[in-house]
Tab-separated table of N, CA and C in Angstrom:
chain	number	residue	atom	x	y	z
A	647	GLN	N	-51.687	-17.024	-24.340
A	647	GLN	CA	-50.171	-16.358	-24.661
A	647	GLN	C	-50.234	-16.999	-26.344
A	648	VAL	N	-49.335	-16.268	-26.932
A	648	VAL	CA	-48.830	-15.805	-28.532
A	648	VAL	C	-47.452	-16.831	-28.131
A	649	GLN	N	-47.237	-17.829	-29.268
A	649	GLN	CA	-46.022	-18.629	-29.776
A	649	GLN	C	-45.531	-17.809	-31.224
A	650	LEU	N	-44.212	-17.408	-31.149
A	650	LEU	CA	-43.585	-17.528	-32.667
A	650	LEU	C	-42.382	-18.034	-32.505
A	651	VAL	N	-42.239	-18.396	-33.638
A	651	VAL	CA	-41.472	-19.599	-34.304
A	651	VAL	C	-40.457	-18.775	-35.289
A	652	GLU	N	-39.349	-18.247	-35.471
A	652	GLU	CA	-38.340	-18.245	-36.777
A	652	GLU	C	-37.616	-19.036	-37.199
A	653	SER	N	-37.534	-18.973	-38.378
A	653	SER	CA	-37.228	-19.431	-39.468
A	653	SER	C	-36.335	-18.729	-40.638
A	654	GLY	N	-35.320	-19.922	-41.363
A	654	GLY	CA	-34.955	-19.021	-42.385
A	654	GLY	C	-33.816	-18.414	-42.333
A	655	GLY	N	-33.290	-18.151	-41.152
A	655	GLY	CA	-31.733	-17.764	-41.084
A	655	GLY	C	-30.572	-18.407	-41.714
A	656	GLY	N	-29.364	-17.895	-41.542
A	656	GLY	CA	-28.309	-18.910	-42.007
A	656	GLY	C	-27.293	-17.752	-42.782
A	657	LEU	N	-26.209	-18.675	-43.554
A	657	LEU	CA	-24.939	-17.985	-43.786
A	657	LEU	C	-25.357	-17.354	-45.205
A	658	VAL	N	-25.030	-15.972	-45.921
A	658	VAL	CA	-25.224	-15.662	-46.751
A	658	VAL	C	-24.046	-14.866	-47.423
A	659	GLN	N	-23.645	-14.632	-48.235
A	659	GLN	CA	-22.589	-13.634	-49.075
A	659	GLN	C	-22.984	-12.220	-48.945
A	660	ALA	N	-22.553	-11.198	-48.978
A	660	ALA	CA	-22.897	-9.746	-49.287
A	660	ALA	C	-23.675	-9.823	-50.226
A	661	GLY	N	-24.251	-9.073	-50.380
A	661	GLY	CA	-25.136	-8.942	-51.910
A	661	GLY	C	-26.365	-9.944	-51.909
A	662	GLY	N	-26.322	-11.248	-51.138
A	662	GLY	CA	-27.233	-12.128	-51.395
A	662	GLY	C	-28.434	-11.805	-50.757
A	663	SER	N	-29.366	-12.911	-50.837
A	663	SER	CA	-30.561	-12.400	-50.251
A	663	SER	C	-30.897	-13.627	-49.191
A	664	LEU	N	-32.232	-13.439	-48.208
A	664	LEU	CA	-32.911	-14.289	-47.498
A	664	LEU	C	-33.979	-14.089	-47.028
A	665	ARG	N	-35.163	-14.806	-46.793
A	665	ARG	CA	-36.358	-14.489	-46.339
A	665	ARG	C	-36.492	-15.366	-45.038
A	666	LEU	N	-36.700	-14.562	-44.028
A	666	LEU	CA	-37.036	-15.205	-42.979
A	666	LEU	C	-38.527	-15.124	-42.825
A	667	SER	N	-39.108	-16.201	-42.149
A	667	SER	CA	-40.317	-16.696	-41.698
A	667	SER	C	-41.038	-16.658	-40.187
A	668	CYS	N	-41.605	-16.166	-39.897
A	668	CYS	CA	-42.233	-16.422	-38.353
A	668	CYS	C	-43.838	-17.032	-38.420
A	669	ALA	N	-43.551	-18.256	-37.697
A	669	ALA	CA	-44.780	-19.007	-37.655
A	669	ALA	C	-45.264	-18.600	-35.960
A	670	VAL	N	-46.421	-18.116	-36.214
A	670	VAL	CA	-47.718	-17.817	-34.746
A	670	VAL	C	-48.756	-18.513	-34.428
A	671	SER	N	-48.803	-18.772	-33.254
A	671	SER	CA	-49.994	-19.800	-32.939
A	671	SER	C	-50.112	-19.111	-31.702
A	672	GLY	N	-51.601	-19.607	-31.389
A	672	GLY	CA	-52.168	-19.492	-29.364
A	672	GLY	C	-53.502	-18.609	-29.532
A	673	ARG	N	-53.255	-17.130	-30.437
A	673	ARG	CA	-54.268	-16.379	-30.593
A	673	ARG	C	-54.823	-16.047	-31.592
A	674	THR	N	-55.421	-14.908	-31.818
A	674	THR	CA	-56.334	-14.543	-33.372
A	674	THR	C	-54.849	-13.865	-33.599
A	675	PHE	N	-54.273	-14.309	-34.414
A	675	PHE	CA	-53.013	-13.585	-35.122
A	675	PHE	C	-53.737	-11.954	-35.945
A	676	SER	N	-54.447	-12.165	-36.216
A	676	SER	CA	-55.005	-10.701	-37.362
A	676	SER	C	-55.127	-9.613	-35.918
A	677	ASN	N	-55.396	-10.040	-34.804
A	677	ASN	CA	-55.421	-9.158	-33.612
A	677	ASN	C	-53.581	-8.282	-33.584
A	678	TYR	N	-53.076	-8.691	-33.944
A	678	TYR	CA	-51.594	-8.520	-33.462
A	678	TYR	C	-51.223	-7.801	-34.787
A	679	ALA	N	-50.438	-6.538	-34.460
A	679	ALA	CA	-49.117	-5.933	-35.933
A	679	ALA	C	-48.172	-6.738	-35.337
A	680	MET	N	-47.735	-6.846	-36.302
A	680	MET	CA	-46.149	-7.824	-36.277
A	680	MET	C	-44.795	-6.808	-36.419
A	681	GLY	N	-43.556	-7.368	-36.100
A	681	GLY	CA	-42.824	-6.652	-36.338
A	681	GLY	C	-41.523	-7.794	-36.108
A	682	TRP	N	-39.942	-7.142	-36.820
A	682	TRP	CA	-38.857	-7.619	-36.524
A	682	TRP	C	-38.051	-6.754	-36.030
A	683	PHE	N	-36.871	-7.366	-35.088
A	683	PHE	CA	-36.068	-6.761	-34.570
A	683	PHE	C	-34.835	-7.566	-34.833
A	684	ARG	N	-33.773	-7.190	-34.500
A	684	ARG	CA	-32.264	-7.334	-34.587
A	684	ARG	C	-31.484	-6.827	-33.435
A	685	GLN	N	-30.485	-7.968	-33.079
A	685	GLN	CA	-29.449	-7.788	-32.141
A	685	GLN	C	-27.949	-8.727	-32.514
A	686	ALA	N	-27.470	-7.365	-32.823
A	686	ALA	CA	-26.095	-7.614	-33.175
A	686	ALA	C	-25.063	-7.957	-31.781
A	687	PRO	N	-24.064	-8.703	-31.835
A	687	PRO	CA	-23.374	-8.694	-30.509
A	687	PRO	C	-23.050	-7.890	-29.780
A	688	GLY	N	-22.766	-7.769	-28.338
A	688	GLY	CA	-22.745	-6.371	-28.047
A	688	GLY	C	-23.536	-4.967	-28.105
A	689	LYS	N	-24.427	-5.161	-28.846
A	689	LYS	CA	-25.406	-4.224	-29.081
A	689	LYS	C	-27.138	-4.470	-28.912
A	690	GLU	N	-27.598	-3.364	-28.805
A	690	GLU	CA	-28.728	-3.765	-27.785
A	690	GLU	C	-29.487	-3.877	-29.141
A	691	ARG	N	-31.055	-4.488	-28.859
A	691	ARG	CA	-32.040	-4.962	-29.798
A	691	ARG	C	-32.513	-3.833	-30.745
A	692	GLN	N	-32.702	-3.672	-32.087
A	692	GLN	CA	-32.943	-3.063	-32.945
A	692	GLN	C	-34.411	-2.819	-33.584
A	693	PHE	N	-34.948	-2.268	-33.575
A	693	PHE	CA	-36.310	-2.255	-34.938
A	693	PHE	C	-35.953	-2.204	-36.352
A	694	VAL	N	-36.412	-3.282	-37.059
A	694	VAL	CA	-36.059	-3.634	-38.560
A	694	VAL	C	-37.416	-3.427	-39.173
A	695	ALA	N	-38.324	-3.792	-38.779
A	695	ALA	CA	-39.770	-3.319	-39.804
A	695	ALA	C	-40.455	-3.904	-38.996
A	696	ALA	N	-41.853	-3.426	-39.324
A	696	ALA	CA	-43.078	-3.413	-38.342
A	696	ALA	C	-44.454	-3.749	-39.634
A	697	VAL	N	-45.299	-4.463	-39.370
A	697	VAL	CA	-46.707	-4.190	-40.373
A	697	VAL	C	-47.705	-4.565	-39.735
A	698	SER	N	-48.824	-3.602	-39.597
A	698	SER	CA	-49.740	-3.714	-39.072
A	698	SER	C	-50.703	-4.555	-39.357
A	699	ARG	N	-51.863	-4.668	-38.461
A	699	ARG	CA	-52.804	-5.759	-38.493
A	699	ARG	C	-53.193	-6.473	-39.703
A	700	LEU	N	-53.843	-5.545	-40.736
A	700	LEU	CA	-54.500	-5.762	-41.774
A	700	LEU	C	-53.666	-5.252	-42.941
A	701	SER	N	-52.314	-5.866	-43.026
A	701	SER	CA	-51.242	-4.774	-43.856
A	701	SER	C	-51.487	-3.744	-44.317
A	702	ILE	N	-52.440	-2.926	-43.877
A	702	ILE	CA	-52.204	-1.091	-44.451
A	702	ILE	C	-51.493	-0.397	-44.329
A	703	SER	N	-50.567	-1.049	-43.199
A	703	SER	CA	-49.311	0.195	-42.808
A	703	SER	C	-47.839	-0.495	-42.880
A	704	THR	N	-46.510	-0.143	-43.186
A	704	THR	CA	-45.455	-0.796	-42.735
A	704	THR	C	-44.791	0.053	-42.569
A	705	ASP	N	-43.726	-0.308	-42.090
A	705	ASP	CA	-42.124	0.537	-41.312
A	705	ASP	C	-41.310	0.099	-41.357
A	706	TYR	N	-40.262	0.880	-41.769
A	706	TYR	CA	-38.785	0.304	-42.224
A	706	TYR	C	-38.010	0.995	-40.862
A	707	ALA	N	-36.633	0.543	-40.785
A	707	ALA	CA	-35.898	1.460	-40.539
A	707	ALA	C	-34.992	1.773	-41.245
A	708	ASP	N	-34.415	2.747	-41.284
A	708	ASP	CA	-33.582	3.637	-42.349
A	708	ASP	C	-32.615	3.020	-43.119
A	709	SER	N	-31.884	2.229	-42.460
A	709	SER	CA	-30.639	1.201	-42.293
A	709	SER	C	-31.134	0.167	-43.355
A	710	VAL	N	-32.629	-0.094	-43.261
A	710	VAL	CA	-33.042	-1.525	-44.367
A	710	VAL	C	-33.798	-0.946	-45.537
A	711	LYS	N	-34.502	0.174	-45.630
A	711	LYS	CA	-35.524	1.109	-46.223
A	711	LYS	C	-34.894	0.207	-48.023
A	712	GLY	N	-35.676	0.245	-48.818
A	712	GLY	CA	-35.287	-0.234	-49.872
A	712	GLY	C	-34.780	-1.438	-50.015
A	713	ARG	N	-34.581	-2.003	-49.327
A	713	ARG	CA	-33.647	-3.847	-49.290
A	713	ARG	C	-34.633	-5.002	-48.735
A	714	PHE	N	-34.906	-4.479	-47.463
A	714	PHE	CA	-36.099	-5.340	-46.874
A	714	PHE	C	-37.626	-4.864	-46.831
A	715	THR	N	-38.171	-6.209	-47.097
A	715	THR	CA	-39.951	-6.160	-47.375
A	715	THR	C	-40.416	-6.828	-46.356
A	716	ILE	N	-40.923	-6.288	-45.304
A	716	ILE	CA	-42.200	-7.269	-44.595
A	716	ILE	C	-43.255	-7.606	-45.088
A	717	SER	N	-43.984	-8.898	-44.889
A	717	SER	CA	-45.292	-8.402	-45.266
A	717	SER	C	-45.943	-10.057	-44.105
A	718	ARG	N	-47.079	-10.176	-44.565
A	718	ARG	CA	-47.780	-10.900	-43.422
A	718	ARG	C	-48.935	-11.970	-44.366
A	719	ASP	N	-49.460	-12.933	-43.803
A	719	ASP	CA	-50.375	-13.798	-44.510
A	719	ASP	C	-51.290	-13.889	-43.210
A	720	ASN	N	-51.972	-13.641	-43.156
A	720	ASN	CA	-53.208	-13.565	-41.933
A	720	ASN	C	-53.855	-15.077	-42.157
A	721	ALA	N	-54.398	-15.540	-43.693
A	721	ALA	CA	-54.687	-16.927	-43.506
A	721	ALA	C	-54.065	-17.828	-42.851
A	722	LYS	N	-52.602	-17.500	-42.989
A	722	LYS	CA	-51.440	-18.868	-42.361
A	722	LYS	C	-50.792	-18.158	-41.133
A	723	ASN	N	-51.075	-17.438	-40.901
A	723	ASN	CA	-50.697	-17.132	-39.717
A	723	ASN	C	-49.080	-17.090	-39.462
A	724	MET	N	-48.663	-16.359	-40.350
A	724	MET	CA	-47.583	-16.126	-40.884
A	724	MET	C	-47.244	-14.643	-41.387
A	725	VAL	N	-45.755	-14.456	-40.695
A	725	VAL	CA	-44.833	-13.055	-41.067
A	725	VAL	C	-43.674	-13.352	-41.878
A	726	TYR	N	-43.024	-12.908	-42.888
A	726	TYR	CA	-42.462	-12.837	-43.274
A	726	TYR	C	-40.995	-11.516	-43.586
A	727	LEU	N	-40.044	-11.837	-43.616
A	727	LEU	CA	-39.120	-10.562	-43.777
A	727	LEU	C	-38.128	-10.825	-44.861
A	728	GLN	N	-38.608	-10.480	-46.404
A	728	GLN	CA	-37.361	-10.772	-47.413
A	728	GLN	C	-36.034	-9.854	-47.490
A	729	MET	N	-35.397	-10.384	-47.296
A	729	MET	CA	-33.869	-9.230	-46.956
A	729	MET	C	-33.285	-9.560	-48.404
A	730	ASN	N	-32.934	-8.449	-49.156
A	730	ASN	CA	-32.135	-8.472	-50.447
A	730	ASN	C	-30.588	-7.696	-50.215
A	731	SER	N	-30.103	-7.707	-51.394
A	731	SER	CA	-28.720	-6.925	-50.955
A	731	SER	C	-28.050	-6.824	-49.497
A	732	LEU	N	-28.030	-8.002	-48.989
A	732	LEU	CA	-27.859	-8.280	-47.712
A	732	LEU	C	-26.005	-7.586	-47.411
A	733	LYS	N	-26.049	-7.231	-46.369
A	733	LYS	CA	-24.358	-6.354	-46.171
A	733	LYS	C	-24.054	-7.006	-44.757
A	734	PRO	N	-22.411	-6.826	-44.385
A	734	PRO	CA	-22.154	-7.831	-43.355
A	734	PRO	C	-22.386	-6.811	-42.290
A	735	GLU	N	-22.974	-5.522	-42.306
A	735	GLU	CA	-23.930	-5.114	-40.957
A	735	GLU	C	-25.001	-5.846	-40.464
A	736	ASP	N	-25.548	-6.263	-41.944
A	736	ASP	CA	-26.816	-6.930	-41.472
A	736	ASP	C	-26.903	-8.124	-40.319
A	737	THR	N	-25.542	-8.683	-40.243
A	737	THR	CA	-25.094	-9.860	-39.586
A	737	THR	C	-25.712	-9.881	-37.673
A	738	ALA	N	-27.082	-10.476	-37.500
A	738	ALA	CA	-27.360	-10.601	-36.274
A	738	ALA	C	-28.526	-11.649	-36.121
A	739	VAL	N	-28.840	-11.473	-34.731
A	739	VAL	CA	-30.045	-12.558	-34.112
A	739	VAL	C	-31.763	-11.609	-34.953
A	740	TYR	N	-32.165	-12.606	-35.405
A	740	TYR	CA	-33.430	-11.945	-36.127
A	740	TYR	C	-34.639	-12.277	-35.196
A	741	TYR	N	-35.534	-11.034	-34.673
A	741	TYR	CA	-36.518	-11.771	-34.086
A	741	TYR	C	-37.921	-11.175	-34.556
A	742	CYS	N	-38.617	-12.070	-34.145
A	742	CYS	CA	-40.241	-11.887	-34.698
A	742	CYS	C	-40.896	-11.404	-33.147
A	743	ALA	N	-42.095	-10.634	-33.306
A	743	ALA	CA	-42.124	-9.856	-32.487
A	743	ALA	C	-44.085	-9.708	-32.615
A	744	ALA	N	-44.834	-9.645	-31.677
A	744	ALA	CA	-46.252	-9.880	-32.003
A	744	ALA	C	-46.720	-8.384	-30.653
A	745	GLY	N	-47.540	-7.739	-31.129
A	745	GLY	CA	-48.255	-6.402	-30.228
A	745	GLY	C	-48.502	-5.458	-30.985
A	746	ARG	N	-48.463	-4.152	-30.427
A	746	ARG	CA	-49.372	-2.987	-31.183
A	746	ARG	C	-48.317	-2.663	-32.288
A	747	TYR	N	-48.831	-1.956	-33.368
A	747	TYR	CA	-48.124	-1.015	-34.234
A	747	TYR	C	-46.915	-0.379	-33.978
A	748	GLY	N	-46.047	-0.237	-34.103
A	748	GLY	CA	-44.459	0.957	-33.349
A	748	GLY	C	-43.969	0.478	-34.041
A	749	ASN	N	-42.487	1.041	-33.692
A	749	ASN	CA	-41.022	1.003	-33.926
A	749	ASN	C	-40.563	0.930	-32.492
A	750	SER	N	-40.898	0.597	-31.685
A	750	SER	CA	-40.263	0.473	-30.120
A	750	SER	C	-40.405	-0.888	-29.574
A	751	LEU	N	-39.314	-1.288	-28.820
A	751	LEU	CA	-39.012	-2.642	-28.269
A	751	LEU	C	-40.791	-2.856	-27.416
A	752	HIS	N	-41.248	-1.964	-26.598
A	752	HIS	CA	-42.199	-1.686	-25.791
A	752	HIS	C	-43.839	-1.502	-26.127
A	753	ASP	N	-43.572	-1.488	-28.009
A	753	ASP	CA	-44.983	-1.775	-28.520
A	753	ASP	C	-45.491	-3.265	-28.653
A	754	TYR	N	-44.171	-4.093	-28.207
A	754	TYR	CA	-44.537	-5.759	-28.716
A	754	TYR	C	-44.595	-6.552	-27.385
A	755	ASP	N	-45.608	-7.578	-27.106
A	755	ASP	CA	-45.505	-8.316	-25.835
A	755	ASP	C	-44.993	-9.497	-26.046
A	756	TYR	N	-45.364	-10.281	-27.263
A	756	TYR	CA	-44.448	-11.609	-27.290
A	756	TYR	C	-43.320	-11.663	-28.308
A	757	TRP	N	-42.617	-12.462	-28.104
A	757	TRP	CA	-41.457	-12.335	-29.144
A	757	TRP	C	-40.943	-14.061	-29.253
A	758	GLY	N	-40.261	-14.078	-30.432
A	758	GLY	CA	-39.803	-15.311	-30.571
A	758	GLY	C	-38.383	-15.677	-30.514
A	759	GLN	N	-37.589	-16.968	-30.437
A	759	GLN	CA	-36.417	-17.343	-30.028
A	759	GLN	C	-35.218	-16.446	-30.225
A	760	GLY	N	-35.613	-16.099	-31.936
A	760	GLY	CA	-34.557	-15.643	-32.964
A	760	GLY	C	-33.874	-16.483	-33.550
A	761	THR	N	-33.746	-15.856	-34.788
A	761	THR	CA	-32.730	-16.884	-35.882
A	761	THR	C	-31.396	-16.026	-36.443
A	762	GLN	N	-30.614	-16.953	-36.264
A	762	GLN	CA	-29.352	-16.217	-36.464
A	762	GLN	C	-29.061	-15.840	-38.217
A	763	VAL	N	-28.741	-14.775	-38.607
A	763	VAL	CA	-28.304	-13.871	-40.127
A	763	VAL	C	-26.643	-13.730	-40.234
A	764	THR	N	-26.109	-14.152	-40.600
A	764	THR	CA	-24.789	-14.038	-40.669
A	764	THR	C	-24.500	-13.937	-42.254
A	765	VAL	N	-23.803	-12.198	-42.670
A	765	VAL	CA	-23.621	-11.812	-43.679
A	765	VAL	C	-22.174	-11.549	-43.885
A	766	SER	N	-21.306	-12.499	-44.816
A	766	SER	CA	-20.232	-12.938	-45.263
A	766	SER	C	-19.806	-11.462	-45.953
A	767	SER	N	-18.056	-11.295	-45.833
A	767	SER	CA	-18.140	-9.955	-47.289
A	767	SER	C	-16.801	-10.649	-48.152
């Protein structure tokens, strides 16, 4: 089993920044691609960003390209999501996930509990 714990969410004004972190334990971290997804109230969970096992490849949803950056530290078993120029529409619960590299929910086998990000206008 793989356990994922997100942190770093909170309330921020539009235009501000937040950095989300995800601590991973249980199995060899570098065996998994990592992704971030988000779910706003009343909406489906959607892809935000992904990073491959050795950070060779990254992928982003069009809505966050140029504003968000995903990264990982295999020595620390951590994955991060740096979020800049935040907009009210970025408000959601953000989930960290481990699995194979991709932008679909079905690419990921393990999920964290989520961290709330609220962007005020």
